């Protein structure tokens, strides 16, 4: 049995100003994504140049923050939102959701692609291999905060999280997500996209892999207390939102390679 290190969530404190580790992990994710985007932009088949990568990243950051907050409120806490709609804007109280952030990023890519006169999926294929960097960084932030812990377990690496309502050893599911959604997803997509692929193929592979990884990890992650299991004593909201991603990704892959052959 291991014990969570109980990191101080505040990384830097200067008077009333406090910078949290969670915010820094997002900053690192965006910075590394920007650098990798500039590297990708040097490929002759990519739709963006190095200058445009920075511009796109700005809109994506807005999409992540606004969409992530909206998704957390609507998908996971709709009852609280219905009782207090202004809670949506109290972002300092915390709460972000990947699936909402994905919607925000898709809208940002659509808007920027339209501005450039470039197809949505060409932008999406460019961005997809960069996304796991931010996902992995965010999961490290979750682990530092000691939040989003896993279900009780007796495995040797089970960890006691002081913030949990009991003293049970639990799966460190944040680290599982870091390994799958961050490291593994990045490695596969980066290698796959290192050569020209049919339009939609990279985006489709991202949706398939993320959806599968998220469904798997949800079996180890403690469901959100306000929702619990949605059905069968195992189905969670994260799984329900991820299954359509897998289906959509498979369809994109089919369309991509059928179109390439025609």
PDB file of C-alpha atoms in Angstrom:
ATOM      1  CA  UNK A   1       0.000   0.000   0.000  1.00  0.00           C
ATOM      2  CA  UNK A   2       1.276   3.440  -0.961  1.00  0.00           C
ATOM      3  CA  UNK A   3       0.250   6.832   0.333  1.00  0.00           C
ATOM      4  CA  UNK A   4      -0.352   9.864  -1.820  1.00  0.00           C
ATOM      5  CA  UNK A   5       2.470  12.401  -1.283  1.00  0.00           C
ATOM      6  CA  UNK A   6      -0.050  15.203  -0.572  1.00  0.00           C
ATOM      7  CA  UNK A   7       1.642  17.818  -2.705  1.00  0.00           C
ATOM      8  CA  UNK A   8       0.901  21.434  -1.958  1.00  0.00           C
ATOM      9  CA  UNK A   9      -1.445  22.375  -4.835  1.00  0.00           C
ATOM     10  CA  UNK A  10       0.066  25.884  -4.849  1.00  0.00           C
ATOM     11  CA  UNK A  11       3.346  25.940  -6.775  1.00  0.00           C
ATOM     12  CA  UNK A  12       4.174  29.634  -6.341  1.00  0.00           C
ATOM     13  CA  UNK A  13       2.789  32.096  -3.833  1.00  0.00           C
ATOM     14  CA  UNK A  14       3.658  35.801  -3.871  1.00  0.00           C
ATOM     15  CA  UNK A  15       1.432  37.786  -1.538  1.00  0.00           C
ATOM     16  CA  UNK A  16      -2.184  37.302  -2.634  1.00  0.00           C
ATOM     17  CA  UNK A  17      -1.052  35.818  -5.944  1.00  0.00           C
ATOM     18  CA  UNK A  18      -1.101  32.018  -6.033  1.00  0.00           C
ATOM     19  CA  UNK A  19      -0.129  29.872  -8.989  1.00  0.00           C
ATOM     20  CA  UNK A  20      -1.400  26.299  -8.767  1.00  0.00           C
ATOM     21  CA  UNK A  21       0.360  23.242 -10.114  1.00  0.00           C
ATOM     22  CA  UNK A  22      -2.770  22.329 -12.075  1.00  0.00           C
ATOM     23  CA  UNK A  23      -2.591  25.592 -13.978  1.00  0.00           C
ATOM     24  CA  UNK A  24       1.110  25.085 -14.623  1.00  0.00           C
ATOM     25  CA  UNK A  25       0.496  21.626 -16.054  1.00  0.00           C
ATOM     26  CA  UNK A  26      -1.940  23.172 -18.546  1.00  0.00           C
ATOM     27  CA  UNK A  27       0.670  25.813 -19.403  1.00  0.00           C
ATOM     28  CA  UNK A  28       3.315  23.132 -19.961  1.00  0.00           C
ATOM     29  CA  UNK A  29       0.891  21.156 -22.137  1.00  0.00           C
ATOM     30  CA  UNK A  30       0.175  24.178 -24.339  1.00  0.00           C
ATOM     31  CA  UNK A  31       3.868  25.128 -24.541  1.00  0.00           C
ATOM     32  CA  UNK A  32       4.985  21.657 -25.579  1.00  0.00           C
ATOM     33  CA  UNK A  33       2.043  21.385 -27.982  1.00  0.00           C
ATOM     34  CA  UNK A  34       3.050  24.719 -29.555  1.00  0.00           C
ATOM     35  CA  UNK A  35       6.643  23.531 -30.000  1.00  0.00           C
ATOM     36  CA  UNK A  36       5.592  20.187 -31.482  1.00  0.00           C
ATOM     37  CA  UNK A  37       3.127  21.995 -33.745  1.00  0.00           C
ATOM     38  CA  UNK A  38       5.956  24.124 -35.126  1.00  0.00           C
ATOM     39  CA  UNK A  39       7.916  20.934 -35.760  1.00  0.00           C
ATOM     40  CA  UNK A  40       4.952  19.425 -37.632  1.00  0.00           C
ATOM     41  CA  UNK A  41       4.439  22.629 -39.602  1.00  0.00           C
ATOM     42  CA  UNK A  42       7.821  22.084 -41.277  1.00  0.00           C
ATOM     43  CA  UNK A  43       6.452  19.037 -43.073  1.00  0.00           C
ATOM     44  CA  UNK A  44       5.620  19.932 -46.652  1.00  0.00           C
ATOM     45  CA  UNK A  45       2.173  18.306 -46.571  1.00  0.00           C
ATOM     46  CA  UNK A  46       0.862  20.125 -43.473  1.00  0.00           C
ATOM     47  CA  UNK A  47      -1.813  22.844 -43.865  1.00  0.00           C
ATOM     48  CA  UNK A  48      -0.235  25.392 -41.488  1.00  0.00           C
ATOM     49  CA  UNK A  49       3.003  27.316 -41.316  1.00  0.00           C
ATOM     50  CA  UNK A  50       4.877  27.960 -38.075  1.00  0.00           C
ATOM     51  CA  UNK A  51       3.292  31.385 -37.542  1.00  0.00           C
ATOM     52  CA  UNK A  52      -0.212  30.019 -37.935  1.00  0.00           C
ATOM     53  CA  UNK A  53       0.452  27.335 -35.301  1.00  0.00           C
ATOM     54  CA  UNK A  54       0.647  30.003 -32.600  1.00  0.00           C
ATOM     55  CA  UNK A  55      -2.554  31.658 -33.802  1.00  0.00           C
ATOM     56  CA  UNK A  56      -4.413  28.345 -33.858  1.00  0.00           C
ATOM     57  CA  UNK A  57      -3.153  27.470 -30.387  1.00  0.00           C
ATOM     58  CA  UNK A  58      -4.732  30.646 -28.993  1.00  0.00           C
ATOM     59  CA  UNK A  59      -8.176  29.630 -30.254  1.00  0.00           C
ATOM     60  CA  UNK A  60      -7.678  26.056 -29.100  1.00  0.00           C
ATOM     61  CA  UNK A  61      -6.800  27.292 -25.600  1.00  0.00           C
ATOM     62  CA  UNK A  62     -10.089  29.208 -25.515  1.00  0.00           C
ATOM     63  CA  UNK A  63     -11.906  26.116 -26.741  1.00  0.00           C
ATOM     64  CA  UNK A  64     -10.337  23.930 -24.060  1.00  0.00           C
ATOM     65  CA  UNK A  65     -11.169  26.308 -21.214  1.00  0.00           C
ATOM     66  CA  UNK A  66     -14.668  27.334 -22.287  1.00  0.00           C
ATOM     67  CA  UNK A  67     -15.674  23.932 -23.640  1.00  0.00           C
ATOM     68  CA  UNK A  68     -14.124  22.045 -20.734  1.00  0.00           C
ATOM     69  CA  UNK A  69     -16.009  24.135 -18.213  1.00  0.00           C
ATOM     70  CA  UNK A  70     -19.280  23.919 -20.140  1.00  0.00           C
ATOM     71  CA  UNK A  71     -18.939  20.146 -20.465  1.00  0.00           C
ATOM     72  CA  UNK A  72     -18.247  19.674 -16.763  1.00  0.00           C
ATOM     73  CA  UNK A  73     -21.295  21.722 -15.818  1.00  0.00           C
ATOM     74  CA  UNK A  74     -23.725  20.249 -18.350  1.00  0.00           C
ATOM     75  CA  UNK A  75     -22.552  16.617 -18.566  1.00  0.00           C
ATOM     76  CA  UNK A  76     -21.645  16.011 -14.934  1.00  0.00           C
ATOM     77  CA  UNK A  77     -23.458  18.625 -12.836  1.00  0.00           C
ATOM     78  CA  UNK A  78     -26.577  19.624 -14.757  1.00  0.00           C
ATOM     79  CA  UNK A  79     -28.808  19.619 -11.665  1.00  0.00           C
ATOM     80  CA  UNK A  80     -26.572  22.132  -9.919  1.00  0.00           C
ATOM     81  CA  UNK A  81     -26.434  24.241 -13.089  1.00  0.00           C
ATOM     82  CA  UNK A  82     -30.242  24.165 -13.401  1.00  0.00           C
ATOM     83  CA  UNK A  83     -30.574  25.340  -9.794  1.00  0.00           C
ATOM     84  CA  UNK A  84     -27.858  27.992 -10.135  1.00  0.00           C
ATOM     85  CA  UNK A  85     -27.083  28.902 -13.801  1.00  0.00           C
ATOM     86  CA  UNK A  86     -24.464  31.474 -12.762  1.00  0.00           C
ATOM     87  CA  UNK A  87     -22.375  28.614 -11.355  1.00  0.00           C
ATOM     88  CA  UNK A  88     -21.263  28.041 -14.956  1.00  0.00           C
ATOM     89  CA  UNK A  89     -19.179  31.222 -14.754  1.00  0.00           C
ATOM     90  CA  UNK A  90     -17.604  30.570 -11.332  1.00  0.00           C
ATOM     91  CA  UNK A  91     -14.599  28.868 -12.873  1.00  0.00           C
ATOM     92  CA  UNK A  92     -12.505  29.449  -9.744  1.00  0.00           C
ATOM     93  CA  UNK A  93     -14.560  26.743  -8.040  1.00  0.00           C
ATOM     94  CA  UNK A  94     -12.982  24.216 -10.397  1.00  0.00           C
ATOM     95  CA  UNK A  95     -14.353  21.639 -12.802  1.00  0.00           C
ATOM     96  CA  UNK A  96     -13.290  20.692 -16.337  1.00  0.00           C
ATOM     97  CA  UNK A  97     -14.393  17.825 -18.589  1.00  0.00           C
ATOM     98  CA  UNK A  98     -12.467  16.392 -21.530  1.00  0.00           C
ATOM     99  CA  UNK A  99     -15.492  15.746 -23.725  1.00  0.00           C
ATOM    100  CA  UNK A 100     -16.642  19.354 -23.349  1.00  0.00           C
ATOM    101  CA  UNK A 101     -13.111  20.545 -24.068  1.00  0.00           C
ATOM    102  CA  UNK A 102     -13.084  18.393 -27.206  1.00  0.00           C
ATOM    103  CA  UNK A 103     -16.240  20.095 -28.453  1.00  0.00           C
ATOM    104  CA  UNK A 104     -14.657  23.480 -27.744  1.00  0.00           C
ATOM    105  CA  UNK A 105     -11.491  22.515 -29.636  1.00  0.00           C
ATOM    106  CA  UNK A 106     -13.517  21.230 -32.592  1.00  0.00           C
ATOM    107  CA  UNK A 107     -15.366  24.550 -32.804  1.00  0.00           C
ATOM    108  CA  UNK A 108     -12.053  26.420 -32.601  1.00  0.00           C
ATOM    109  CA  UNK A 109     -10.552  24.306 -35.394  1.00  0.00           C
ATOM    110  CA  UNK A 110     -13.667  24.754 -37.545  1.00  0.00           C
ATOM    111  CA  UNK A 111     -13.583  28.527 -37.080  1.00  0.00           C
ATOM    112  CA  UNK A 112      -9.862  28.845 -37.767  1.00  0.00           C
ATOM    113  CA  UNK A 113     -10.023  26.472 -40.740  1.00  0.00           C
ATOM    114  CA  UNK A 114     -12.808  28.540 -42.212  1.00  0.00           C
ATOM    115  CA  UNK A 115     -10.760  31.691 -41.678  1.00  0.00           C
ATOM    116  CA  UNK A 116      -7.853  30.152 -43.600  1.00  0.00           C
ATOM    117  CA  UNK A 117     -10.067  28.588 -46.244  1.00  0.00           C
ATOM    118  CA  UNK A 118      -8.782  25.189 -45.150  1.00  0.00           C
ATOM    119  CA  UNK A 119     -10.946  22.114 -44.557  1.00  0.00           C
ATOM    120  CA  UNK A 120     -11.842  21.207 -40.972  1.00  0.00           C
ATOM    121  CA  UNK A 121     -10.338  17.734 -41.108  1.00  0.00           C
ATOM    122  CA  UNK A 122      -7.000  18.962 -42.459  1.00  0.00           C
ATOM    123  CA  UNK A 123      -6.728  21.140 -39.345  1.00  0.00           C
ATOM    124  CA  UNK A 124      -7.988  18.329 -37.106  1.00  0.00           C
ATOM    125  CA  UNK A 125      -5.450  15.866 -38.526  1.00  0.00           C
ATOM    126  CA  UNK A 126      -2.703  18.391 -37.820  1.00  0.00           C
ATOM    127  CA  UNK A 127      -3.819  19.021 -34.228  1.00  0.00           C
ATOM    128  CA  UNK A 128      -4.705  15.459 -33.147  1.00  0.00           C
ATOM    129  CA  UNK A 129      -1.120  14.257 -32.424  1.00  0.00           C
ATOM    130  CA  UNK A 130      -0.548  17.321 -30.224  1.00  0.00           C
ATOM    131  CA  UNK A 131      -3.578  16.804 -27.987  1.00  0.00           C
ATOM    132  CA  UNK A 132      -2.189  13.902 -25.885  1.00  0.00           C
ATOM    133  CA  UNK A 133       0.541  16.177 -24.532  1.00  0.00           C
ATOM    134  CA  UNK A 134      -2.073  18.388 -22.890  1.00  0.00           C
ATOM    135  CA  UNK A 135      -4.117  15.399 -21.755  1.00  0.00           C
ATOM    136  CA  UNK A 136      -1.098  13.821 -20.076  1.00  0.00           C
ATOM    137  CA  UNK A 137      -0.086  17.081 -18.420  1.00  0.00           C
ATOM    138  CA  UNK A 138      -3.609  17.543 -17.086  1.00  0.00           C
ATOM    139  CA  UNK A 139      -3.636  14.056 -15.554  1.00  0.00           C
ATOM    140  CA  UNK A 140      -0.390  14.818 -13.737  1.00  0.00           C
ATOM    141  CA  UNK A 141      -2.145  17.901 -12.399  1.00  0.00           C
ATOM    142  CA  UNK A 142      -5.018  15.709 -11.187  1.00  0.00           C
ATOM    143  CA  UNK A 143      -2.541  13.434  -9.411  1.00  0.00           C
ATOM    144  CA  UNK A 144      -0.765  16.360  -7.745  1.00  0.00           C
ATOM    145  CA  UNK A 145      -4.131  17.623  -6.504  1.00  0.00           C
ATOM    146  CA  UNK A 146      -5.047  14.148  -5.241  1.00  0.00           C
ATOM    147  CA  UNK A 147      -8.355  14.241  -7.138  1.00  0.00           C
ATOM    148  CA  UNK A 148     -10.182  11.884  -9.497  1.00  0.00           C
ATOM    149  CA  UNK A 149      -8.809   8.851  -7.654  1.00  0.00           C
ATOM    150  CA  UNK A 150      -9.599   5.266  -8.583  1.00  0.00           C
ATOM    151  CA  UNK A 151     -11.728   2.526  -7.121  1.00  0.00           C
ATOM    152  CA  UNK A 152     -10.642   0.532  -4.034  1.00  0.00           C
ATOM    153  CA  UNK A 153      -8.091  -2.170  -4.806  1.00  0.00           C
ATOM    154  CA  UNK A 154      -5.684  -4.626  -3.223  1.00  0.00           C
ATOM    155  CA  UNK A 155      -2.974  -4.394  -5.899  1.00  0.00           C
ATOM    156  CA  UNK A 156       0.539  -3.682  -4.507  1.00  0.00           C
ATOM    157  CA  UNK A 157       0.567  -0.174  -5.995  1.00  0.00           C
ATOM    158  CA  UNK A 158      -2.788   0.752  -4.493  1.00  0.00           C
ATOM    159  CA  UNK A 159      -2.632   4.258  -3.033  1.00  0.00           C
ATOM    160  CA  UNK A 160      -4.400   5.932  -0.106  1.00  0.00           C
ATOM    161  CA  UNK A 161      -5.669   9.397  -1.055  1.00  0.00           C
ATOM    162  CA  UNK A 162      -6.211  11.554   2.057  1.00  0.00           C
ATOM    163  CA  UNK A 163      -8.930  13.529   0.245  1.00  0.00           C
ATOM    164  CA  UNK A 164     -11.002  10.363  -0.244  1.00  0.00           C
ATOM    165  CA  UNK A 165     -13.808   9.759   2.282  1.00  0.00           C
ATOM    166  CA  UNK A 166     -12.113   6.613   3.602  1.00  0.00           C
ATOM    167  CA  UNK A 167      -8.671   5.140   4.201  1.00  0.00           C
ATOM    168  CA  UNK A 168      -8.905   2.500   1.471  1.00  0.00           C
ATOM    169  CA  UNK A 169      -6.112   1.857  -1.000  1.00  0.00           C
ATOM    170  CA  UNK A 170      -7.264   2.876  -4.459  1.00  0.00           C
ATOM    171  CA  UNK A 171      -6.084   2.652  -8.036  1.00  0.00           C
ATOM    172  CA  UNK A 172      -3.986   5.724  -8.940  1.00  0.00           C
ATOM    173  CA  UNK A 173      -6.179   6.073 -12.016  1.00  0.00           C
ATOM    174  CA  UNK A 174      -4.778   9.528 -12.821  1.00  0.00           C
ATOM    175  CA  UNK A 175      -1.451   7.829 -13.603  1.00  0.00           C
ATOM    176  CA  UNK A 176      -3.191   5.171 -15.674  1.00  0.00           C
ATOM    177  CA  UNK A 177      -4.763   7.949 -17.724  1.00  0.00           C
ATOM    178  CA  UNK A 178      -1.420   9.722 -18.019  1.00  0.00           C
ATOM    179  CA  UNK A 179       0.149   6.529 -19.375  1.00  0.00           C
ATOM    180  CA  UNK A 180      -2.659   5.755 -21.847  1.00  0.00           C
ATOM    181  CA  UNK A 181      -4.161   9.125 -22.842  1.00  0.00           C
ATOM    182  CA  UNK A 182      -0.834  10.920 -22.633  1.00  0.00           C
ATOM    183  CA  UNK A 183       2.183   8.731 -23.393  1.00  0.00           C
ATOM    184  CA  UNK A 184       0.714   5.848 -25.424  1.00  0.00           C
ATOM    185  CA  UNK A 185      -1.730   7.992 -27.412  1.00  0.00           C
ATOM    186  CA  UNK A 186       0.979  10.518 -28.259  1.00  0.00           C
ATOM    187  CA  UNK A 187       3.505   7.889 -29.348  1.00  0.00           C
ATOM    188  CA  UNK A 188       1.036   6.082 -31.627  1.00  0.00           C
ATOM    189  CA  UNK A 189      -0.396   9.226 -33.236  1.00  0.00           C
ATOM    190  CA  UNK A 190       2.995  10.892 -33.675  1.00  0.00           C
ATOM    191  CA  UNK A 191       4.409   7.848 -35.453  1.00  0.00           C
ATOM    192  CA  UNK A 192       1.245   7.323 -37.522  1.00  0.00           C
ATOM    193  CA  UNK A 193       1.174  10.955 -38.659  1.00  0.00           C
ATOM    194  CA  UNK A 194       4.895  11.125 -39.454  1.00  0.00           C
ATOM    195  CA  UNK A 195       3.986  10.216 -43.044  1.00  0.00           C
ATOM    196  CA  UNK A 196       1.202  11.610 -45.245  1.00  0.00           C
ATOM    197  CA  UNK A 197      -2.128   9.941 -44.472  1.00  0.00           C
ATOM    198  CA  UNK A 198      -5.549  10.265 -46.112  1.00  0.00           C
ATOM    199  CA  UNK A 199      -7.553  13.192 -44.767  1.00  0.00           C
ATOM    200  CA  UNK A 200      -9.548  12.167 -41.663  1.00  0.00           C
ATOM    201  CA  UNK A 201      -7.340   9.152 -40.909  1.00  0.00           C
ATOM    202  CA  UNK A 202      -5.338  10.768 -38.094  1.00  0.00           C
ATOM    203  CA  UNK A 203      -8.464  12.285 -36.554  1.00  0.00           C
ATOM    204  CA  UNK A 204     -10.233   8.942 -36.781  1.00  0.00           C
ATOM    205  CA  UNK A 205      -7.384   7.097 -35.096  1.00  0.00           C
ATOM    206  CA  UNK A 206      -7.334   9.687 -32.301  1.00  0.00           C
ATOM    207  CA  UNK A 207     -11.045   9.214 -31.610  1.00  0.00           C
ATOM    208  CA  UNK A 208     -10.773   5.415 -31.632  1.00  0.00           C
ATOM    209  CA  UNK A 209      -7.759   5.256 -29.340  1.00  0.00           C
ATOM    210  CA  UNK A 210      -8.867   7.903 -26.876  1.00  0.00           C
ATOM    211  CA  UNK A 211     -12.343   6.415 -26.662  1.00  0.00           C
ATOM    212  CA  UNK A 212     -10.982   2.900 -26.055  1.00  0.00           C
ATOM    213  CA  UNK A 213      -8.405   4.075 -23.512  1.00  0.00           C
ATOM    214  CA  UNK A 214     -11.012   6.097 -21.616  1.00  0.00           C
ATOM    215  CA  UNK A 215     -13.493   3.215 -21.530  1.00  0.00           C
ATOM    216  CA  UNK A 216     -10.763   0.950 -20.122  1.00  0.00           C
ATOM    217  CA  UNK A 217      -9.585   3.400 -17.464  1.00  0.00           C
ATOM    218  CA  UNK A 218     -13.158   4.076 -16.315  1.00  0.00           C
ATOM    219  CA  UNK A 219     -13.252   0.498 -14.985  1.00  0.00           C
ATOM    220  CA  UNK A 220     -10.547   1.535 -12.501  1.00  0.00           C
ATOM    221  CA  UNK A 221     -11.622   5.129 -11.833  1.00  0.00           C
ATOM    222  CA  UNK A 222     -14.134   6.004  -9.123  1.00  0.00           C
ATOM    223  CA  UNK A 223     -17.304   7.334 -10.801  1.00  0.00           C
ATOM    224  CA  UNK A 224     -18.352  10.885 -10.100  1.00  0.00           C
ATOM    225  CA  UNK A 225     -20.261  10.866  -6.783  1.00  0.00           C
ATOM    226  CA  UNK A 226     -23.122  13.024  -8.059  1.00  0.00           C
ATOM    227  CA  UNK A 227     -23.746  10.562 -10.913  1.00  0.00           C
ATOM    228  CA  UNK A 228     -22.486   7.162  -9.798  1.00  0.00           C
ATOM    229  CA  UNK A 229     -23.020   4.315 -12.244  1.00  0.00           C
ATOM    230  CA  UNK A 230     -25.508   5.063 -15.000  1.00  0.00           C
ATOM    231  CA  UNK A 231     -26.417   1.406 -15.641  1.00  0.00           C
ATOM    232  CA  UNK A 232     -25.417  -2.204 -14.999  1.00  0.00           C
ATOM    233  CA  UNK A 233     -23.416  -1.190 -11.883  1.00  0.00           C
ATOM    234  CA  UNK A 234     -20.423  -0.390 -14.105  1.00  0.00           C
ATOM    235  CA  UNK A 235     -21.372   2.052 -16.894  1.00  0.00           C
ATOM    236  CA  UNK A 236     -20.081   5.574 -16.184  1.00  0.00           C
ATOM    237  CA  UNK A 237     -20.675   8.914 -17.850  1.00  0.00           C
ATOM    238  CA  UNK A 238     -17.089   8.873 -19.137  1.00  0.00           C
ATOM    239  CA  UNK A 239     -17.733   5.577 -20.914  1.00  0.00           C
ATOM    240  CA  UNK A 240     -21.082   6.709 -22.284  1.00  0.00           C
ATOM    241  CA  UNK A 241     -19.493   9.825 -23.805  1.00  0.00           C
ATOM    242  CA  UNK A 242     -16.507   7.874 -25.157  1.00  0.00           C
ATOM    243  CA  UNK A 243     -18.359   5.121 -27.013  1.00  0.00           C
ATOM    244  CA  UNK A 244     -19.661   7.500 -29.736  1.00  0.00           C
ATOM    245  CA  UNK A 245     -16.065   8.673 -30.202  1.00  0.00           C
ATOM    246  CA  UNK A 246     -14.966   5.134 -31.057  1.00  0.00           C
ATOM    247  CA  UNK A 247     -17.822   4.720 -33.543  1.00  0.00           C
ATOM    248  CA  UNK A 248     -17.189   8.125 -35.133  1.00  0.00           C
ATOM    249  CA  UNK A 249     -13.455   7.407 -35.337  1.00  0.00           C
ATOM    250  CA  UNK A 250     -14.042   4.068 -37.066  1.00  0.00           C
ATOM    251  CA  UNK A 251     -16.332   5.737 -39.608  1.00  0.00           C
ATOM    252  CA  UNK A 252     -13.747   8.433 -40.301  1.00  0.00           C
ATOM    253  CA  UNK A 253     -11.079   5.799 -40.900  1.00  0.00           C
ATOM    254  CA  UNK A 254     -13.357   3.971 -43.342  1.00  0.00           C
ATOM    255  CA  UNK A 255     -14.222   7.176 -45.228  1.00  0.00           C
ATOM    256  CA  UNK A 256     -10.570   8.241 -45.263  1.00  0.00           C
ATOM    257  CA  UNK A 257      -9.211   5.087 -46.839  1.00  0.00           C
ATOM    258  CA  UNK A 258     -12.165   4.542 -49.172  1.00  0.00           C
ATOM    259  CA  UNK A 259     -11.711   8.075 -50.416  1.00  0.00           C
ATOM    260  CA  UNK A 260      -7.993   7.504 -50.885  1.00  0.00           C
ATOM    261  CA  UNK A 261      -8.668   4.479 -53.104  1.00  0.00           C
ATOM    262  CA  UNK A 262     -11.277   6.186 -55.268  1.00  0.00           C
TER     263      UNK A 262
END
